[in-house]
Coordinates of C-alpha atoms in Angstrom, one line a residue:
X1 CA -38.4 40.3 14.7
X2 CA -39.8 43.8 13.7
X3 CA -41.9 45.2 17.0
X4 CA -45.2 47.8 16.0
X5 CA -43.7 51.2 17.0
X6 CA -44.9 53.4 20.1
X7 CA -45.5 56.7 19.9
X8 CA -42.0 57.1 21.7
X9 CA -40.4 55.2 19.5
X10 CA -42.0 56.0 16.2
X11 CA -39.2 57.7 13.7
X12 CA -42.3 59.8 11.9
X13 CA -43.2 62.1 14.8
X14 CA -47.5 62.5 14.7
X15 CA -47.8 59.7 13.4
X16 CA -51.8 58.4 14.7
X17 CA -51.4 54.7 16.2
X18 CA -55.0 53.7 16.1
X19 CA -55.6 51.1 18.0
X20 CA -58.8 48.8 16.9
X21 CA -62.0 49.0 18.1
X22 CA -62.8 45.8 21.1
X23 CA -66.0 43.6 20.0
X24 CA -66.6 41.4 22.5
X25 CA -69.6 40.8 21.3
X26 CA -68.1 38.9 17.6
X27 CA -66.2 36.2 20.6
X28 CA -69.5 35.9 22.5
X29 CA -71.9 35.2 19.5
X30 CA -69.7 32.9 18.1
X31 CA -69.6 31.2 21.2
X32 CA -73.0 30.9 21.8
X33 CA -73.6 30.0 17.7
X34 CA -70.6 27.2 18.2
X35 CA -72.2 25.6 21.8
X36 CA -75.9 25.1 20.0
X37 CA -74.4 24.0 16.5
X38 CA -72.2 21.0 18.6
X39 CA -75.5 20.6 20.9
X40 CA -77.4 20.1 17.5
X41 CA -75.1 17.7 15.9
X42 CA -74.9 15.9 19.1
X43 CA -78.5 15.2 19.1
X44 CA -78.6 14.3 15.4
X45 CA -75.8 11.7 15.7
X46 CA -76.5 10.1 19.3
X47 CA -80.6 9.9 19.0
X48 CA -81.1 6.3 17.9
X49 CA -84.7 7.5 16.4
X50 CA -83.3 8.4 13.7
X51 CA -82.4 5.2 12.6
X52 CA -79.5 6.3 10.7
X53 CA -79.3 3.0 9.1
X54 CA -82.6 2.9 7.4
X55 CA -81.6 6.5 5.8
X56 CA -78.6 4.9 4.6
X57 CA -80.5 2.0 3.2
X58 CA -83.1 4.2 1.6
X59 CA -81.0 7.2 0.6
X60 CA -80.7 5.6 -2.8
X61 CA -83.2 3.4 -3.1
X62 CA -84.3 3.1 -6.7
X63 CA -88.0 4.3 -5.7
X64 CA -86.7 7.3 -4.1
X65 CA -84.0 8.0 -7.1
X66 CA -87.0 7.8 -9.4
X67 CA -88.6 10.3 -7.3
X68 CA -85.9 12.7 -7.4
X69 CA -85.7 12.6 -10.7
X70 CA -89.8 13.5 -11.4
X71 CA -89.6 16.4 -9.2
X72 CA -86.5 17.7 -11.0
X73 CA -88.8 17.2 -14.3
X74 CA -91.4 18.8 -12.8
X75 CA -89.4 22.1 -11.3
X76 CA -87.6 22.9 -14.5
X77 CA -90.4 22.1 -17.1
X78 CA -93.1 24.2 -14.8
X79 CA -90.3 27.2 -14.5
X80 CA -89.7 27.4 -18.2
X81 CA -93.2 27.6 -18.8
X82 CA -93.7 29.9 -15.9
X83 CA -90.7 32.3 -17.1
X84 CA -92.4 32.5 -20.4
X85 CA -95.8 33.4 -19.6
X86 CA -94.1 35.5 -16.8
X87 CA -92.1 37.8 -19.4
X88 CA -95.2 38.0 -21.7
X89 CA -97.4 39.1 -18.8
X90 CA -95.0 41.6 -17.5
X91 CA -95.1 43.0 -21.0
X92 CA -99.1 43.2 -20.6
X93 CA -98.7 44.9 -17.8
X94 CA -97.1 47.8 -19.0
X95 CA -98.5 48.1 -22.4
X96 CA -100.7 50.9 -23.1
X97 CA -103.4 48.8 -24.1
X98 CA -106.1 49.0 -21.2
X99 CA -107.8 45.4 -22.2
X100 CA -104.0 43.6 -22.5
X101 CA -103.2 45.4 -18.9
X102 CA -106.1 44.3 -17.3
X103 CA -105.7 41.0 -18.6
X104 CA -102.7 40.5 -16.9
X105 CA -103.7 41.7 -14.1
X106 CA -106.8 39.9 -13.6
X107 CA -104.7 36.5 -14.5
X108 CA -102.3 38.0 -11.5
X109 CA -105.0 38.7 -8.8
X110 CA -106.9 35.5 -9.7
X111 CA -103.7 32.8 -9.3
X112 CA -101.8 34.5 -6.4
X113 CA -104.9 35.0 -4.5
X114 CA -106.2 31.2 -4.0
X115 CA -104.0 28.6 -2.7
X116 CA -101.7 26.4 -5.1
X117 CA -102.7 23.2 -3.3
X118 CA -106.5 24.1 -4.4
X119 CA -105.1 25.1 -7.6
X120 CA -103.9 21.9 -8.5
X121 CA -106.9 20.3 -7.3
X122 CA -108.8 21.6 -9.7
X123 CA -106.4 21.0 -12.9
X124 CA -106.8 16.7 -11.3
X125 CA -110.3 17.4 -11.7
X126 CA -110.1 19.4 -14.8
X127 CA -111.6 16.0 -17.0
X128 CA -114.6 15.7 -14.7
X129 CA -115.4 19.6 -15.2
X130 CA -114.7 19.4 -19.2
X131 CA -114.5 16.0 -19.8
X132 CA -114.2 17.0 -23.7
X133 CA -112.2 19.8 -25.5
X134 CA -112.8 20.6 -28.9
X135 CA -111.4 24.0 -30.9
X136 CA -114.0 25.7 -33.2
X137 CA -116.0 28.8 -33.4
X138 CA -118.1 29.5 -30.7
X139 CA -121.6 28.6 -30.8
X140 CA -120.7 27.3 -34.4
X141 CA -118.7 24.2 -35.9
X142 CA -116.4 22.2 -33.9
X143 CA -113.2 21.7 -35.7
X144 CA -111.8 18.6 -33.6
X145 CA -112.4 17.5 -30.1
X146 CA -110.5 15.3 -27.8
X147 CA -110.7 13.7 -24.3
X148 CA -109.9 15.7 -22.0
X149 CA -108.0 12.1 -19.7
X150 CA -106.6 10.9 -22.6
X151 CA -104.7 14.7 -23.1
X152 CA -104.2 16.4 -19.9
X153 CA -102.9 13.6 -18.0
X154 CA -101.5 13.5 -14.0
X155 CA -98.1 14.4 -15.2
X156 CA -99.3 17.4 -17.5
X157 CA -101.9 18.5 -15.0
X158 CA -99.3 19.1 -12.3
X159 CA -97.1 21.0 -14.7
X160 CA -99.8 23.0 -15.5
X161 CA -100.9 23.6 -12.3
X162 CA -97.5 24.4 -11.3
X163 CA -96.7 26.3 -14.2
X164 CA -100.0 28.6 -13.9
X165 CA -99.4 29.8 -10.6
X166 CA -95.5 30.4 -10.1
X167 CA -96.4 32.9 -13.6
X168 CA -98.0 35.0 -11.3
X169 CA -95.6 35.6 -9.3
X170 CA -92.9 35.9 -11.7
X171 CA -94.5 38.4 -13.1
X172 CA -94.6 41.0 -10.6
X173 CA -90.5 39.9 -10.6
X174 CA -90.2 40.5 -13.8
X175 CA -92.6 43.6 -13.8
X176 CA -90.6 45.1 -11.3
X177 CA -87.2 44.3 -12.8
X178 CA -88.3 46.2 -16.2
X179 CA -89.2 49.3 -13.9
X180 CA -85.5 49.6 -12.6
X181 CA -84.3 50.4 -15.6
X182 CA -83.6 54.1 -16.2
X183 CA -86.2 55.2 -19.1
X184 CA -83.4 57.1 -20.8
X185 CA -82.2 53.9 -21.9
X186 CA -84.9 53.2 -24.1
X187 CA -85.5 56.9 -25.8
X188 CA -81.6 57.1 -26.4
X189 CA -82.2 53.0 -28.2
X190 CA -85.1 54.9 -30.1
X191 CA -83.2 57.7 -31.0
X192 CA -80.9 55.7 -32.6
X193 CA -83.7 53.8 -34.7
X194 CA -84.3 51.1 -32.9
X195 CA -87.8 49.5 -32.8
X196 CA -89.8 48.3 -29.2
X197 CA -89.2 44.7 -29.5
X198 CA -85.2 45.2 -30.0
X199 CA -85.2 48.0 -27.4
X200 CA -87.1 45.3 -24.7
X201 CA -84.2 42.3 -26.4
X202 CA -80.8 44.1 -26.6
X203 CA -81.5 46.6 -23.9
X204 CA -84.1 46.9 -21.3
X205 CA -84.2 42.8 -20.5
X206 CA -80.4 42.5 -20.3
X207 CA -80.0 45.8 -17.6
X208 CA -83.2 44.5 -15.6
X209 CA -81.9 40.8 -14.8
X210 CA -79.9 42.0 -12.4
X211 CA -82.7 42.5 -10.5
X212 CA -84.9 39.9 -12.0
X213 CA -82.5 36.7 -11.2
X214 CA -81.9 37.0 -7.6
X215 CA -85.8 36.5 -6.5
X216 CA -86.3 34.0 -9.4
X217 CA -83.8 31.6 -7.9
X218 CA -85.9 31.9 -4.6
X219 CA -88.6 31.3 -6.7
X220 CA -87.1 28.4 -8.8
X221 CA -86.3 26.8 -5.0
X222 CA -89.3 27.4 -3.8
X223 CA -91.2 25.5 -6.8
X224 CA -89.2 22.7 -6.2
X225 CA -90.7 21.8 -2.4
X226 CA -94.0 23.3 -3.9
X227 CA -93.5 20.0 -5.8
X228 CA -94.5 18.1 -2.8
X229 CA -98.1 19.3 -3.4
X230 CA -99.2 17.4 -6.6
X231 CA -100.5 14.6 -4.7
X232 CA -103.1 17.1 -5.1
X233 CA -103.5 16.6 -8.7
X234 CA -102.9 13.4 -8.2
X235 CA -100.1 12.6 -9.5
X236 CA -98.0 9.8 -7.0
X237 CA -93.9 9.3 -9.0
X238 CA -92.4 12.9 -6.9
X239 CA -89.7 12.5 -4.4
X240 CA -92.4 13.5 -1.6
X241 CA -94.6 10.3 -2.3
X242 CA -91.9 7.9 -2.9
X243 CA -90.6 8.3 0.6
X244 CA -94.3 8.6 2.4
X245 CA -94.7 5.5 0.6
X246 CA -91.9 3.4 2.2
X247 CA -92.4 4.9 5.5
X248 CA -96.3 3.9 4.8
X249 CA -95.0 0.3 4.4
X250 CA -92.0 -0.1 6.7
X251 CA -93.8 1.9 9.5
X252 CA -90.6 4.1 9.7
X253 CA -91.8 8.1 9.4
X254 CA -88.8 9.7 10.6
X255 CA -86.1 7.9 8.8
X256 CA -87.9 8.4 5.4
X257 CA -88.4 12.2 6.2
X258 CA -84.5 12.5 6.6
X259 CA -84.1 11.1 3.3
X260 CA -86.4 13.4 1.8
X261 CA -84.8 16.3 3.5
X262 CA -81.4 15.0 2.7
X263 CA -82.4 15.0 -1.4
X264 CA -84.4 18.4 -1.0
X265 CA -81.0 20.1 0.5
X266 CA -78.7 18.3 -1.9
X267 CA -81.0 20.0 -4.7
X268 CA -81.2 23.0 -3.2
X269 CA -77.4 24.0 -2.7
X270 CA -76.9 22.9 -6.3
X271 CA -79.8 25.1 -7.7
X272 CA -78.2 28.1 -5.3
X273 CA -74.4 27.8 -6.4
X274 CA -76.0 28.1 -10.0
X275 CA -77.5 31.4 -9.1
X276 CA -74.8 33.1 -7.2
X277 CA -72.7 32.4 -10.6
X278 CA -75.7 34.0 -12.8
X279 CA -75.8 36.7 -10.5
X280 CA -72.0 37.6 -10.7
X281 CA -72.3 36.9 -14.8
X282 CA -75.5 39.6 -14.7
X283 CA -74.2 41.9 -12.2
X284 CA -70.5 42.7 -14.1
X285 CA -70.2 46.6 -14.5
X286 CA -73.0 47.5 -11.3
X287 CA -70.7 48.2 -8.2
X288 CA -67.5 47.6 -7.1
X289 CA -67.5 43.8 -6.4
X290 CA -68.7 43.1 -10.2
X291 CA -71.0 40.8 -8.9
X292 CA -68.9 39.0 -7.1
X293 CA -69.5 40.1 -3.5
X294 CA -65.9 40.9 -3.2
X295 CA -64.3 44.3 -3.7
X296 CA -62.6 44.7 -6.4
X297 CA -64.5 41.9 -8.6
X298 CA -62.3 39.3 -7.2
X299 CA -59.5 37.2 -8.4
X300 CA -58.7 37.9 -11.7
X301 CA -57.5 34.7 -13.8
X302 CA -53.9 34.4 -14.4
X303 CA -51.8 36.7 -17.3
X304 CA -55.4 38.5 -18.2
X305 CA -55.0 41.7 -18.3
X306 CA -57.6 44.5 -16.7
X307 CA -60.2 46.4 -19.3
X308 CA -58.5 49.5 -18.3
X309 CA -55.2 47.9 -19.3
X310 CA -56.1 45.9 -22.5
X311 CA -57.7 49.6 -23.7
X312 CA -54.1 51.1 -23.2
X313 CA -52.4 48.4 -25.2
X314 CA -54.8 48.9 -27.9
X315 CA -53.1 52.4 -28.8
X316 CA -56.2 53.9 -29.0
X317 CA -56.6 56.1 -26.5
X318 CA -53.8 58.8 -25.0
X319 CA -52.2 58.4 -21.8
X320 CA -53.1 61.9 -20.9
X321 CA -57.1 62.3 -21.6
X322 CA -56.7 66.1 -21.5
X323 CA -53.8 66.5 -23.7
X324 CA -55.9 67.6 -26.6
X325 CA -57.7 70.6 -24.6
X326 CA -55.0 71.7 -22.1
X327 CA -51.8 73.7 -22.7

């Protein structure tokens, strides 16, 4: 068995043995971390309050798997009308039209400044306000009308309500995400022809969700226990209801709350592996790591070769760059 050498012993004379630096303070933390994370599961698994067995019973009930499945309905058809309006009022934001930029800003200010739960309160009471819609011309003839209940029902309200304020946030997202990318981009794209609304497609948008995705997941998580809120509306079939329901009934808070919690975690490490693997697909080609969080880009698959090698094999390129334009 091969010993480290010693200075004395070393065969390269000079050698540096450096020895590492002591952290104590890595062995104590983790320590400390392990003695409260045991301390925690201990109380979780030994307090009889709660009621493990009533979680278990209700962890799939059908009421609460109903639930689950309206507040997935509701997060993903309120963020795909959010991302829309979000992108178009970004847009606004930096056109050089003063009415389009203080539109979107007004719509900005007015949403992110008042509370979503008195946001969705109004959409609920949106049929007593206007209990008929009709398009026309205004102050002239109507060209069909409807009412307003029989339209913009609980469901839609929510969505809408939903929908109208996570826009404003995304917005400033995607506002931002536009700014990071380097101007130059776009005048070489219009030196070469290319007109705005390509420019913003095929270059601009695809350069700026790497900044763009990471705080719309947070976002997209974030909508989804906002969700809990539409009682508001109301609209009573979300995963929040269901289980105040049965603990409403069965007189059992606690036990139901840990089955909400339970489905609100599962839901949320799903939605977060999902967006660590859009974040390494939009962040190839920015750092080291590729997007990865590893150096090097991580483990590449099995018998694929590197860019650097496949562009070798291709014949198209020298192996000496300068060969050309040096002796």
């Amino acid at each position: 068995m091969s010993q480290t050498p010693t200075p004395e012993t070393d065969p390269i004379p000079g050698r540096i043995h450096a020895v590492p630096v002591p952290r104590p303070g890595r062995w104590i933390s983790a320590v400390v971390i392990g003695v409260l994370a045991a301390m925690a599961v201990n109380g979780l698994v030994t307090n009889d309050n709660y009621r493990w067995d009533v979680v278990g019973a209700y962890l799939f009930d059908t009421r609460v798997v109903q639930g689950v499945g309206w507040t997935l309905l509701l997060t993903f058809l309120a963020m795909a009308i959010a991302v829309l309006l979000a992108v178009t009022l970004a847009i606004m934001r930096r056109s050089q039209n003063p009415v389009l930029r203080w539109t979107s800003w007004t719509y900005i200010w007015i949403f992110r400044g008042t509370p979503v739960y008195t946001q969705l309160v109004f959409w609920g009471l949106l049929s007593v306000l206007y209990p008929r819609l009709s398009v026309g011309v205004p102050f002239g003839p109507e060209f069909f009308s409807f009412d307003t209940a029989d339209v913009i029902t609980a469901f839609y309200a929510a969505v809408l309500g939903l929908a109208l304020n996570e826009a404003a946030y995304l917005a400033e997202i995607v506002r931002a995400g536009l700014g990071s990318v380097d101007p130059g981009q776009s005048e070489a794209a219009k030196a070469l022809g290319m007109s705005e609304s390509k420019i913003l497609r095929r270059v601009v948008l695809p350069q700026a969700m790497r900044v763009i995705v990471p705080p719309t997941g947070n976002e997209t998580i974030s909508l989804l226990k906002t969700t809990s809120l539409v009682l508001a509306v109301p609209f009573t079939l979300d995963l929040t209801f269901a289980t105040n329901a049965i603990a409403n009934r069965i007189f059992l808070p606690i036990p139901l709350l840990m089955v909400a919690a339970i489905w609100y975690l599962v839901i949320t490490s799903i939605l977060m592996v999902g967006q660590h693997y859009i974040e390494r697909y939009y962040g190839k080609g920015f750092g080291s790591d590729g997007g990865t969080g590893r150096p090097g880009g991580g483990r590449r698959r099995a018998g694929r070769p590197s860019r650097q090698a496949a562009i070798r094999q291709s014949g198209t390129t020298t192996d000496d760059p300068f060969l050309d334009v040096t002796p």
